[in-house]
Amino acid sequence: MRRLAPDEKALWEKVIATVRPLEPRVGKPEAPAAAPPEAAPQVSKARAAPRPKPVPPRPQVQPANTLDGTWDRRLSRGLLQPDVTVDLHGHDLGSAYSLLDSRLEQAIAMGARLLLLITGKPPTSRDRPIRRGAIRAAVGDWLAASRHASNIAAVRAAHPRHGGTGALYIILRRRK
């Protein structure tokens, strides 16, 4: 490490004299500044007073996207039978959304708990060149922004017996 030249050292001393801690250290008194009074900035009394500690924010309660272990276990094993099935094969994005919205409304009205949403698997590369999985990609956003979002407890991947990667389970909240 090189030594500072005399003019650099004088400049550095001026910089050090203007530095003040944001909050005073507990248990150590502050040493008075050795710089000339015109170089040191004036500290207001309001800033010199100790600041109160910030109150940590309360954790926000968000609707849980979790189910109890029994639900998850039964879904992962394919032991539950869906109350309602919605098949979106052959639909474009607009008609798929309106069908999903109307069937969700019907399922909620009849008190269903488990809805099977069949989006279809994306075509393999040798199939016709189309946009792959557009409906499947949009379903998460549709459900989150849906007018029925408060009635949805969770969304899970379907068991292979119900469509596997081409389908989703939508678990609806129990009505009170």
Coordinates of N, CA and C in Angstrom, one line a residue:
M1 N 0.8 -1.2 0.0 CA 0.0 0.0 0.0 C 0.9 1.2 0.0
R2 N 0.6 2.2 -0.8 CA 1.4 3.4 -0.9 C 1.1 4.4 0.1
R3 N 2.0 5.2 0.4 CA 1.7 6.3 1.4 C 1.1 7.5 0.6
L4 N 0.3 8.3 1.4 CA -0.3 9.5 0.8 C 0.7 10.6 0.7
A5 N 0.6 11.4 -0.4 CA 1.4 12.6 -0.5 C 0.8 13.6 0.5
P6 N 1.6 14.6 0.9 CA 1.1 15.6 1.9 C -0.2 16.3 1.5
D7 N -0.3 16.7 0.2 CA -1.6 17.3 -0.2 C -2.8 16.3 -0.2
E8 N -2.5 15.1 -0.6 CA -3.5 14.0 -0.5 C -4.0 13.8 1.0
K9 N -3.0 13.8 1.9 CA -3.2 13.6 3.3 C -4.1 14.7 3.8
A10 N -3.8 16.0 3.5 CA -4.6 17.1 3.9 C -6.0 17.0 3.4
L11 N -6.2 16.6 2.2 CA -7.5 16.5 1.6 C -8.3 15.4 2.3
W12 N -7.6 14.3 2.6 CA -8.2 13.1 3.3 C -8.7 13.5 4.7
E13 N -7.9 14.3 5.4 CA -8.2 14.8 6.7 C -9.5 15.6 6.7
K14 N -9.6 16.4 5.6 CA -10.8 17.3 5.5 C -12.1 16.4 5.3
V15 N -11.9 15.3 4.5 CA -13.0 14.4 4.2 C -13.4 13.7 5.5
I16 N -12.4 13.2 6.2 CA -12.7 12.5 7.5 C -13.4 13.4 8.5
A17 N -13.1 14.7 8.5 CA -13.7 15.6 9.5 C -15.2 15.8 9.2
T18 N -15.6 15.6 7.9 CA -17.0 15.9 7.6 C -17.9 14.7 7.8
V19 N -17.3 13.5 8.0 CA -18.1 12.3 8.1 C -18.7 12.2 9.5
R20 N -20.0 11.9 9.6 CA -20.7 11.7 10.9 C -21.4 10.4 10.8
P21 N -21.5 9.6 11.8 CA -22.3 8.4 11.8 C -23.8 8.7 11.7
L22 N -24.5 7.8 11.0 CA -25.9 7.9 10.9 C -26.6 7.8 12.3
E23 N -26.2 6.9 13.1 CA -26.7 6.7 14.4 C -25.5 6.6 15.3
P24 N -25.5 7.3 16.5 CA -24.4 7.2 17.4 C -24.2 5.8 17.9
R25 N -23.0 5.4 18.1 CA -22.7 4.1 18.7 C -23.1 4.1 20.2
V26 N -23.6 3.0 20.6 CA -24.0 2.8 22.0 C -22.8 2.5 22.8
G27 N -22.7 3.3 23.9 CA -21.6 3.1 24.9 C -20.3 3.8 24.5
K28 N -20.1 4.4 23.3 CA -18.9 5.1 23.0 C -19.3 6.6 22.7
P29 N -18.7 7.5 23.4 CA -18.9 8.9 23.1 C -18.2 9.3 21.8
E30 N -18.9 10.2 21.1 CA -18.3 10.7 19.9 C -17.1 11.6 20.2
A31 N -16.0 11.4 19.4 CA -14.9 12.3 19.6 C -15.1 13.6 18.8
P32 N -14.7 14.7 19.4 CA -14.9 16.0 18.7 C -14.1 16.0 17.4
A33 N -14.6 16.7 16.4 CA -13.9 16.8 15.1 C -12.7 17.7 15.2
A34 N -11.6 17.3 14.5 CA -10.4 18.1 14.6 C -10.3 19.1 13.4
A35 N -11.3 19.1 12.6 CA -11.2 20.0 11.4 C -11.6 21.4 11.8
P36 N -11.2 22.3 11.0 CA -11.6 23.7 11.2 C -13.1 23.8 11.1
P37 N -13.8 24.8 11.8 CA -15.2 24.9 11.9 C -15.9 25.1 10.5
E38 N -15.2 25.8 9.6 CA -15.8 26.1 8.3 C -15.9 24.8 7.4
A39 N -15.1 23.8 7.7 CA -15.1 22.6 6.9 C -16.1 21.6 7.4
A40 N -16.5 21.6 8.7 CA -17.4 20.7 9.3 C -18.8 21.1 9.1
P41 N -19.7 20.3 8.6 CA -21.1 20.6 8.4 C -21.8 20.7 9.8
Q42 N -22.8 21.6 9.8 CA -23.6 21.8 11.1 C -24.6 20.6 11.2
V43 N -24.6 20.0 12.4 CA -25.6 18.9 12.6 C -26.7 19.5 13.5
S44 N -27.9 19.4 13.0 CA -29.1 19.9 13.8 C -29.3 19.0 15.0
K45 N -29.9 19.7 16.0 CA -30.2 18.9 17.3 C -31.2 17.8 17.0
A46 N -32.1 18.0 16.1 CA -33.1 17.0 15.8 C -32.4 15.7 15.3
R47 N -31.3 15.9 14.5 CA -30.7 14.7 14.0 C -29.8 14.1 15.0
A48 N -29.3 14.9 16.0 CA -28.4 14.3 17.0 C -29.1 13.5 18.0
A49 N -30.4 13.6 18.1 CA -31.2 12.9 19.1 C -31.3 11.4 18.6
P50 N -31.2 10.5 19.5 CA -31.3 9.1 19.1 C -32.7 8.8 18.5
R51 N -32.6 8.0 17.4 CA -33.8 7.6 16.7 C -34.5 6.4 17.3
P52 N -35.8 6.4 17.3 CA -36.5 5.2 17.9 C -36.3 4.1 16.9
K53 N -36.2 2.9 17.5 CA -36.1 1.7 16.6 C -37.3 1.5 15.8
P54 N -37.2 1.2 14.5 CA -38.3 1.0 13.7 C -39.1 -0.3 14.1
V55 N -40.4 -0.2 14.0 CA -41.3 -1.3 14.4 C -41.3 -2.3 13.2
P56 N -41.0 -3.5 13.5 CA -41.0 -4.5 12.3 C -42.4 -4.6 11.8
P57 N -42.5 -4.8 10.4 CA -43.8 -4.9 9.8 C -44.5 -6.2 10.2
R58 N -45.8 -6.1 10.4 CA -46.5 -7.3 10.7 C -46.6 -8.2 9.5
P59 N -46.5 -9.5 9.6 CA -46.6 -10.3 8.4 C -48.0 -10.2 7.9
Q60 N -48.0 -10.1 6.5 CA -49.3 -10.0 5.9 C -49.9 -11.4 5.8
V61 N -51.2 -11.4 6.1 CA -52.0 -12.6 6.0 C -52.5 -12.7 4.6
Q62 N -52.0 -13.7 3.9 CA -52.4 -14.0 2.5 C -53.2 -15.2 2.5
P63 N -54.1 -15.3 1.5 CA -54.8 -16.6 1.4 C -53.8 -17.7 1.1
A64 N -53.9 -18.7 2.0 CA -52.9 -19.8 1.8 C -53.2 -20.6 0.6
N65 N -52.1 -21.0 -0.1 CA -52.3 -21.8 -1.2 C -51.8 -23.2 -0.8
T66 N -52.1 -23.6 0.4 CA -51.7 -24.9 0.9 C -53.0 -25.6 1.4
L67 N -52.8 -26.9 1.4 CA -53.8 -27.8 1.9 C -53.3 -28.6 3.0
D68 N -54.1 -29.2 3.8 CA -53.6 -30.1 4.8 C -53.0 -31.3 4.2
G69 N -52.2 -32.0 5.0 CA -51.5 -33.2 4.4 C -52.4 -34.2 3.8
T70 N -53.6 -34.4 4.4 CA -54.5 -35.4 3.9 C -54.9 -35.1 2.5
W71 N -55.3 -33.8 2.2 CA -55.7 -33.4 0.9 C -54.5 -33.7 -0.1
D72 N -53.3 -33.2 0.2 CA -52.2 -33.3 -0.7 C -51.9 -34.8 -1.0
R73 N -51.9 -35.6 0.0 CA -51.6 -37.0 -0.1 C -52.6 -37.7 -1.0
R74 N -53.9 -37.4 -0.8 CA -55.0 -38.0 -1.6 C -54.9 -37.6 -3.0
L75 N -54.6 -36.3 -3.2 CA -54.5 -35.8 -4.6 C -53.3 -36.4 -5.3
S76 N -52.2 -36.5 -4.7 CA -51.0 -37.0 -5.3 C -51.1 -38.5 -5.6
R77 N -51.9 -39.2 -4.9 CA -52.2 -40.6 -5.2 C -53.4 -40.9 -6.1
G78 N -54.1 -39.8 -6.5 CA -55.2 -39.9 -7.4 C -56.4 -40.6 -6.8
L79 N -56.5 -40.5 -5.4 CA -57.6 -41.1 -4.7 C -58.9 -40.4 -4.7
L80 N -58.9 -39.1 -5.1 CA -60.1 -38.3 -5.1 C -60.7 -38.2 -6.5
Q81 N -62.0 -38.3 -6.6 CA -62.7 -38.1 -7.8 C -63.2 -36.7 -8.0
P82 N -63.0 -36.0 -9.1 CA -63.4 -34.7 -9.3 C -64.9 -34.6 -9.3
D83 N -65.4 -33.5 -8.7 CA -66.9 -33.2 -8.7 C -67.3 -32.7 -10.1
V84 N -66.4 -31.9 -10.7 CA -66.7 -31.2 -12.0 C -65.5 -31.4 -12.9
T85 N -65.7 -31.6 -14.2 CA -64.6 -31.7 -15.1 C -64.8 -30.7 -16.2
V86 N -63.7 -29.9 -16.5 CA -63.8 -28.9 -17.6 C -62.7 -29.2 -18.6
D87 N -63.1 -29.5 -19.8 CA -62.2 -29.9 -20.8 C -62.1 -28.7 -21.8
L88 N -60.8 -28.2 -21.9 CA -60.6 -27.0 -22.8 C -60.0 -27.4 -24.1
H89 N -60.0 -28.7 -24.5 CA -59.5 -29.1 -25.8 C -60.3 -28.4 -26.9
G90 N -59.6 -28.0 -27.9 CA -60.3 -27.4 -29.1 C -60.7 -25.9 -28.9
H91 N -60.4 -25.3 -27.8 CA -60.8 -23.9 -27.5 C -59.6 -23.0 -27.8
D92 N -59.9 -21.8 -28.2 CA -58.9 -20.8 -28.3 C -58.9 -20.1 -26.9
L93 N -58.0 -19.1 -26.7 CA -57.8 -18.5 -25.4 C -59.1 -17.8 -24.9
G94 N -59.8 -17.1 -25.8 CA -61.0 -16.4 -25.4 C -62.2 -17.3 -25.0
S95 N -62.4 -18.3 -25.8 CA -63.5 -19.3 -25.5 C -63.1 -20.1 -24.3
A96 N -61.8 -20.5 -24.1 CA -61.4 -21.3 -23.0 C -61.6 -20.5 -21.7
Y97 N -61.3 -19.2 -21.7 CA -61.5 -18.4 -20.5 C -63.0 -18.3 -20.1
S98 N -63.8 -18.0 -21.1 CA -65.2 -17.9 -20.8 C -65.8 -19.2 -20.3
L99 N -65.4 -20.3 -20.9 CA -65.9 -21.6 -20.4 C -65.4 -21.9 -19.0
L100 N -64.2 -21.6 -18.7 CA -63.6 -21.9 -17.4 C -64.4 -21.0 -16.3
D101 N -64.6 -19.7 -16.7 CA -65.3 -18.8 -15.8 C -66.7 -19.3 -15.5
S102 N -67.4 -19.7 -16.5 CA -68.8 -20.2 -16.3 C -68.9 -21.5 -15.5
R103 N -68.0 -22.4 -15.8 CA -68.0 -23.7 -15.1 C -67.5 -23.5 -13.6
L104 N -66.6 -22.6 -13.4 CA -66.2 -22.3 -12.0 C -67.4 -21.7 -11.2
E105 N -68.2 -20.9 -11.9 CA -69.4 -20.3 -11.2 C -70.4 -21.4 -10.9
Q106 N -70.6 -22.3 -11.8 CA -71.5 -23.4 -11.6 C -71.0 -24.4 -10.5
A107 N -69.7 -24.7 -10.5 CA -69.2 -25.5 -9.5 C -69.3 -24.9 -8.1
I108 N -69.0 -23.6 -8.0 CA -69.2 -22.9 -6.7 C -70.6 -22.9 -6.2
A109 N -71.5 -22.7 -7.2 CA -73.0 -22.7 -6.8 C -73.5 -24.0 -6.3
M110 N -73.0 -25.1 -6.9 CA -73.4 -26.4 -6.5 C -72.6 -27.0 -5.3
G111 N -71.7 -26.2 -4.8 CA -70.9 -26.7 -3.6 C -69.8 -27.7 -3.9
A112 N -69.3 -27.8 -5.1 CA -68.3 -28.7 -5.5 C -67.0 -28.3 -4.7
R113 N -66.1 -29.3 -4.5 CA -64.8 -29.0 -3.8 C -63.7 -29.3 -4.8
L114 N -63.8 -30.2 -5.7 CA -62.7 -30.5 -6.6 C -63.1 -30.4 -8.0
L115 N -62.4 -29.6 -8.8 CA -62.6 -29.4 -10.2 C -61.4 -29.9 -11.0
L116 N -61.6 -30.7 -12.0 CA -60.5 -31.1 -12.8 C -60.6 -30.3 -14.1
L117 N -59.5 -29.6 -14.3 CA -59.3 -28.7 -15.5 C -58.4 -29.4 -16.5
I118 N -58.9 -29.8 -17.6 CA -58.1 -30.5 -18.6 C -57.7 -29.4 -19.7
T119 N -56.4 -29.1 -19.7 CA -55.9 -28.1 -20.6 C -55.3 -28.8 -21.8
G120 N -54.9 -30.1 -21.7 CA -54.3 -30.8 -22.8 C -52.8 -30.7 -22.8
K121 N -52.1 -31.7 -23.2 CA -50.6 -31.7 -23.3 C -50.2 -30.9 -24.5
P122 N -49.1 -30.2 -24.4 CA -48.6 -29.6 -25.6 C -48.3 -30.6 -26.7
P123 N -48.5 -30.2 -28.0 CA -48.1 -31.2 -29.0 C -46.6 -31.4 -29.1
T124 N -46.2 -32.5 -29.6 CA -44.8 -32.8 -29.7 C -44.3 -32.1 -30.9
S125 N -43.0 -32.0 -31.1 CA -42.3 -31.2 -32.1 C -42.7 -31.7 -33.5
R126 N -43.1 -32.9 -33.7 CA -43.4 -33.4 -35.0 C -44.9 -33.1 -35.4
D127 N -45.7 -32.6 -34.4 CA -47.0 -32.2 -34.7 C -47.0 -30.8 -35.4
R128 N -48.2 -30.4 -35.8 CA -48.4 -29.1 -36.5 C -47.8 -28.0 -35.7
P129 N -47.2 -27.0 -36.4 CA -46.5 -25.9 -35.7 C -47.5 -24.9 -35.2
I130 N -47.9 -25.0 -33.9 CA -48.8 -24.1 -33.3 C -48.1 -23.6 -32.0
R131 N -48.7 -22.5 -31.5 CA -48.2 -22.0 -30.2 C -48.5 -23.1 -29.1
R132 N -47.5 -23.6 -28.5 CA -47.6 -24.7 -27.5 C -48.0 -24.2 -26.1
G133 N -49.1 -24.9 -25.6 CA -49.4 -24.7 -24.2 C -49.9 -23.3 -23.8
A134 N -50.5 -22.6 -24.8 CA -51.0 -21.2 -24.5 C -52.0 -21.2 -23.4
I135 N -53.0 -22.1 -23.5 CA -54.0 -22.1 -22.5 C -53.4 -22.5 -21.1
R136 N -52.6 -23.5 -21.1 CA -52.0 -24.0 -19.8 C -51.2 -22.8 -19.2
A137 N -50.4 -22.1 -20.0 CA -49.6 -21.0 -19.5 C -50.5 -19.9 -19.0
A138 N -51.7 -19.7 -19.5 CA -52.6 -18.6 -19.1 C -53.4 -18.9 -17.9
V139 N -53.6 -20.2 -17.6 CA -54.6 -20.6 -16.5 C -54.2 -20.0 -15.2
G140 N -53.0 -20.0 -14.8 CA -52.6 -19.5 -13.5 C -53.0 -18.0 -13.3
D141 N -52.7 -17.2 -14.4 CA -53.1 -15.8 -14.3 C -54.6 -15.6 -14.3
W142 N -55.3 -16.5 -15.1 CA -56.7 -16.4 -15.2 C -57.3 -16.6 -13.8
L143 N -56.8 -17.7 -13.1 CA -57.4 -18.0 -11.8 C -57.1 -17.0 -10.8
A144 N -55.9 -16.4 -10.8 CA -55.5 -15.4 -9.8 C -56.3 -14.1 -10.0
A145 N -56.6 -13.8 -11.2 CA -57.3 -12.5 -11.5 C -58.9 -12.7 -11.6
S146 N -59.3 -14.0 -11.5 CA -60.7 -14.3 -11.6 C -61.6 -13.7 -10.5
R147 N -62.8 -13.5 -10.8 CA -63.8 -13.0 -9.8 C -64.0 -14.1 -8.8
H148 N -63.6 -15.4 -9.1 CA -63.8 -16.5 -8.2 C -62.5 -16.8 -7.4
A149 N -61.5 -16.0 -7.5 CA -60.2 -16.2 -6.9 C -60.3 -16.5 -5.4
S150 N -61.2 -15.8 -4.7 CA -61.4 -15.9 -3.3 C -62.0 -17.3 -2.9
N151 N -62.6 -18.0 -3.9 CA -63.2 -19.3 -3.7 C -62.3 -20.4 -4.0
I152 N -61.1 -20.1 -4.5 CA -60.1 -21.2 -4.8 C -59.1 -21.3 -3.7
A153 N -59.1 -22.6 -3.1 CA -58.1 -22.8 -2.0 C -56.8 -23.2 -2.6
A154 N -56.6 -23.9 -3.7 CA -55.3 -24.3 -4.2 C -55.5 -24.9 -5.6
V155 N -54.4 -24.9 -6.3 CA -54.3 -25.5 -7.6 C -53.2 -26.5 -7.6
R156 N -53.4 -27.7 -8.0 CA -52.4 -28.7 -8.0 C -52.3 -29.4 -9.3
A157 N -51.2 -30.0 -9.6 CA -51.0 -30.8 -10.8 C -51.9 -32.1 -10.7
A158 N -52.5 -32.6 -11.7 CA -53.3 -33.7 -11.7 C -52.5 -35.0 -11.7
H159 N -53.1 -36.0 -11.1 CA -52.6 -37.4 -11.1 C -52.6 -37.9 -12.5
P160 N -51.7 -38.8 -12.9 CA -51.7 -39.4 -14.3 C -53.0 -40.0 -14.6
R161 N -53.8 -40.6 -13.7 CA -55.1 -41.2 -14.0 C -56.1 -40.1 -14.4
H162 N -55.8 -38.9 -14.0 CA -56.8 -37.8 -14.4 C -56.2 -36.9 -15.5
G163 N -55.1 -37.2 -16.1 CA -54.5 -36.4 -17.2 C -53.1 -36.0 -17.0
G164 N -52.6 -36.2 -15.8 CA -51.1 -35.8 -15.5 C -50.8 -34.4 -15.9
T165 N -49.8 -34.3 -16.7 CA -49.3 -32.9 -17.1 C -50.3 -32.1 -18.0
G166 N -51.3 -32.8 -18.5 CA -52.3 -32.1 -19.3 C -53.5 -31.6 -18.5
A167 N -53.4 -31.7 -17.2 CA -54.6 -31.4 -16.4 C -54.2 -30.8 -15.0
L168 N -55.1 -30.1 -14.4 CA -54.9 -29.5 -13.1 C -56.1 -29.7 -12.2
Y169 N -55.9 -29.9 -10.9 CA -56.9 -29.9 -9.9 C -57.1 -28.5 -9.4
I170 N -58.3 -28.0 -9.4 CA -58.7 -26.7 -8.7 C -59.5 -27.1 -7.5
I171 N -58.9 -26.8 -6.3 CA -59.6 -27.2 -5.1 C -60.4 -25.9 -4.6
L172 N -61.7 -26.0 -4.5 CA -62.5 -24.9 -4.1 C -62.7 -24.9 -2.5
R173 N -62.8 -23.7 -2.0 CA -63.0 -23.5 -0.6 C -64.3 -24.1 -0.2
R174 N -64.4 -24.5 1.1 CA -65.7 -25.0 1.6 C -66.5 -23.8 1.9
R175 N -67.8 -23.9 1.5 CA -68.7 -22.8 1.8 C -69.1 -22.7 3.2
K176 N -69.2 -21.5 3.8 CA -69.6 -21.4 5.2 C -71.1 -21.1 5.3

